[in-house]
C-alpha positions as MATLAB code, in Angstrom:
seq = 'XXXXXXXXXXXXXXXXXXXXXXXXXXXXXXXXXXXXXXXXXXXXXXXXXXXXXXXXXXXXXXXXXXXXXXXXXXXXXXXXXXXXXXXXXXXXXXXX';
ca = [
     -14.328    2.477   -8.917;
     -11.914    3.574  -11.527;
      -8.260    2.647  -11.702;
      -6.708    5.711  -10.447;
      -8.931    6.004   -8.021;
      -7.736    2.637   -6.366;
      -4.163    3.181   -5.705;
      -3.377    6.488   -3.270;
       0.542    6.466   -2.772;
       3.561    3.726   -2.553;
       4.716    3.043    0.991;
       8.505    3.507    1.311;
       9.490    2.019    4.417;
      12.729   -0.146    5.370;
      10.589   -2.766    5.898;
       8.991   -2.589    2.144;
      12.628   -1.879    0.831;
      14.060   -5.439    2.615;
      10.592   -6.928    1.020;
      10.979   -5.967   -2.690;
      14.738   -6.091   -2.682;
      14.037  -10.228   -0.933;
      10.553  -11.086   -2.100;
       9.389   -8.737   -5.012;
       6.633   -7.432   -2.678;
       5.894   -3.971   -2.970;
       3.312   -2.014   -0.259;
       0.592    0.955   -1.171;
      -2.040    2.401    0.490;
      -5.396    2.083   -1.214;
      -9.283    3.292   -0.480;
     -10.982    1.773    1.859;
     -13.269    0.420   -0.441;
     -10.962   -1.197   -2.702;
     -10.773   -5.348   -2.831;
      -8.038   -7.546   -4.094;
      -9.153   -7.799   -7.506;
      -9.101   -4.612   -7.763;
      -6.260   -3.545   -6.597;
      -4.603   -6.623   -8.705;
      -6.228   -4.741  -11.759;
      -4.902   -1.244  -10.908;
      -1.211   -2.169   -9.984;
      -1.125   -4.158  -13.380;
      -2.247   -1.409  -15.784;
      -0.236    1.543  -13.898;
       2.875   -0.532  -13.770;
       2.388   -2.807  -17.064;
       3.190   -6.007  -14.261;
       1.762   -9.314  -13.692;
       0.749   -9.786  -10.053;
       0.384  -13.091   -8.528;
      -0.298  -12.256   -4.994;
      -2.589   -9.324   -3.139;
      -2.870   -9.337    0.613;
      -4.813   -5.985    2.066;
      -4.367   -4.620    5.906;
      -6.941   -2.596    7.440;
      -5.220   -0.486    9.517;
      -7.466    0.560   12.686;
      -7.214    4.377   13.672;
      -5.085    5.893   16.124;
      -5.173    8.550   18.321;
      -2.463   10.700   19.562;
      -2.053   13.790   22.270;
      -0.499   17.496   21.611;
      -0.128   18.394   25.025;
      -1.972   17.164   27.844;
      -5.515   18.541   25.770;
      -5.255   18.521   22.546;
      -6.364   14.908   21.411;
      -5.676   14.080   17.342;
      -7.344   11.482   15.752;
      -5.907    9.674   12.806;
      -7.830    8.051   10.963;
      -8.120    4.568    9.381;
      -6.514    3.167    6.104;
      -6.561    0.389    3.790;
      -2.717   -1.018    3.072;
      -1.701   -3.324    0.133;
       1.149   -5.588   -0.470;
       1.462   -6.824   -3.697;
       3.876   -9.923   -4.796;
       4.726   -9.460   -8.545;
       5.520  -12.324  -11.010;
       9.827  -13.205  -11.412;
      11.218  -10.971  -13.557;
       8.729   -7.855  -13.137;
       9.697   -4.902  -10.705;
       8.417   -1.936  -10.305;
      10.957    0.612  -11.683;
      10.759    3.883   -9.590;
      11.536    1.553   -6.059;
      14.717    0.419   -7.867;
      17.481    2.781   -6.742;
      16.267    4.631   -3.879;
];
């Protein structure tokens, strides 16, 4: 799996701003078939950062209603949060 291929999109939560203002953890949602090392790999050459820590989430599917018929599935997703050296941050977090 290539690099950019890896990483889909930054989650931008309160809870992720409280963790990388606190703890210098930052959370993105990655495929499904990505692992740790390779997420480790992808976050450090888009972001030229050192990562010390990876922890991954499968997050199960939901389903939701529109009505009393209309069922909507969601489906499932892969979430990373990644825990960067001291000293490296992720600039395009900072200020939001």
């Amino acid at each position: 799996m290539h690099v950019r291929e890896v990483l889909r999109r930054p989650l931008m939560t309160e809870k992720t701003n409280i963790q990388a203002d606190e703890n210098n953890q930052f959370a993105f949602e990655v495929d499904r078939r990505a692992n740790k090392l390779q997420v480790k790999d992808a976050v450090e050459a888009s972001f030229d950062v050192s990562v010390e820590k990876v922890r991954i989430i499968n997050m199960p599917a939901r389903i939701g209603r529109r009505g009393r018929r209309v069922v909507i599935k969601k489906s499932a997703w892969k979430k990373a949060i990644v825990t960067l050296a001291k000293g490296d941050s992720i600039s395009w977090v900072e200020g939001v």
